[in-house]
């Protein structure tokens, strides 16, 4: 174990933001692993160490994709964002993401804040005004920004590139750069029309960005973040438009700007500020110190696709405004993959949080733990169901759960649940208790450096320490000969259990509360707005019997006794349960089915073949026939040997349909037969013709058959 370098952080003010989820779908494990679980661990830890924390998030509800989705589904953009805002908000509550406020950018306070922010920059002369030619759909009477236009990517030739970005090669460009642009609304070829927009001249801020990030944060920002920022700045920064010709968004607050809104990347990060204002008003606090006091630490948790917005554009906006602090850190994560493939909303390649909870009820902490232990902190990482199962069975069940269960069961069995009075501590006891006291600083050091994987493993090491202590000291044997020694062992083990109950809170909040209930320790949740106890009645009933004060993070280091002699604990309850092979196999099968469906959906329709003459067609002699007999071709997986009545004769046809049909299924079937195909031998059997087939999206063969009983064998098909 590393020796801690410094004590856990001293009290101060933190504004922690988690990326605003885009409100056109639910959220999945990639979002949780990349942003929300690490942000939550950080926020919970800071609260436990006595800091003043505002943990802020909200739905990002503007932008073109939402309006396109609304058009497709025949509803209003507001319907779309209302639906997904509710789903996302519930997922965060369900998974214990302890946000102080989850707001939304369609809120009035946000419209006012973003409008005001724009006006301030406008009045300070921070924008460039420019009239440019933009693509325009005459029929829809609308300018075609971003996703409203599709055309050929000038870089890679992808014919389905969007106006703002090519999804194939990743290049971002202007809609006017596309070759053969088409309107996504009407399919029309757009015209060019002049329009005025406002631009933020990022080039003007280059010197400050170089000084502040490239010099100032070389050591404390993650290398992946620093590297991306550096390459952006070195590439040369250009002015970026902050307005759009659209009817969904925040209207540009200028007299000559009708039909224009703030571009979504301009309004979205201001959402952090509006959400803080909304929270402060509700709590009777002043919001300004959380954004304007230089002693406040502002930390943005995001995924790597948002680095440029949080490290370059938003700071440039804050700096231009002049009264705001800049982020202290932007610990962006890399991406999480799922079973070897990129997570994808459109391909449904994801584990959606609502679905996870249906399949694994009350097991939020297992997912939180598996995602943290395998977090994509320094490189893209893969989530596999096998790893999820192993994290649960080998760590949560076998180490953490096993230790707690033995401590609680034995305390109840030997002492009716009362914490026994220890006799003299042995050297091992002293060393063990000293080791426990070192953990808060060790885990804190990892968390404060945004190394949540490492932190979660240190927590598990504390459980290992407890498990090993019991296994070595064997109270179940010692009790037969040394009653005093047994009391000491159980006393020490109960102290370790109490430390685990407190230190696990940022990582495993549901388990931590359950364990506090079992040990009758007070919850820490009055320090958080989010009540996550699964069993409020029991928690309330126990409150009177519980210790009066919750244990803080630093109490684990400072107090000699966490659970006093004579304190009554509750009965044993399993914290975790084993996940069986069948359970994870069912999840893997679900993904495989998705993969198959995707492949089928993506199968391109083959282009039309070369034109043939009518004479060419009449050469084919197609007849109605009936299958009279069918049997499997020995040693051939795909082939059935059929006897077919063609009306002309009864002949043998070998057909490759055995993987889709049993012989019994096809006997009696009316079919279309190509009767004048030259005979050919298949595995020694001469096949005299061909039966016409097609297939379903998932690869099952289908007969092309005349479905009227009145058509007789031998009739021509033409
Ligand atoms: Zn491209």
XYZ file of C-alpha atoms and ligand atoms in Angstrom, residues 153 156 158 166 169, ligand 1:
6
model
C -18.128 14.644 -48.137
C -13.732 11.038 -48.268
C -19.153 9.575 -48.392
C -19.022 13.520 -41.982
C -14.232 10.191 -41.778
Zn -15.924 12.134 -45.031
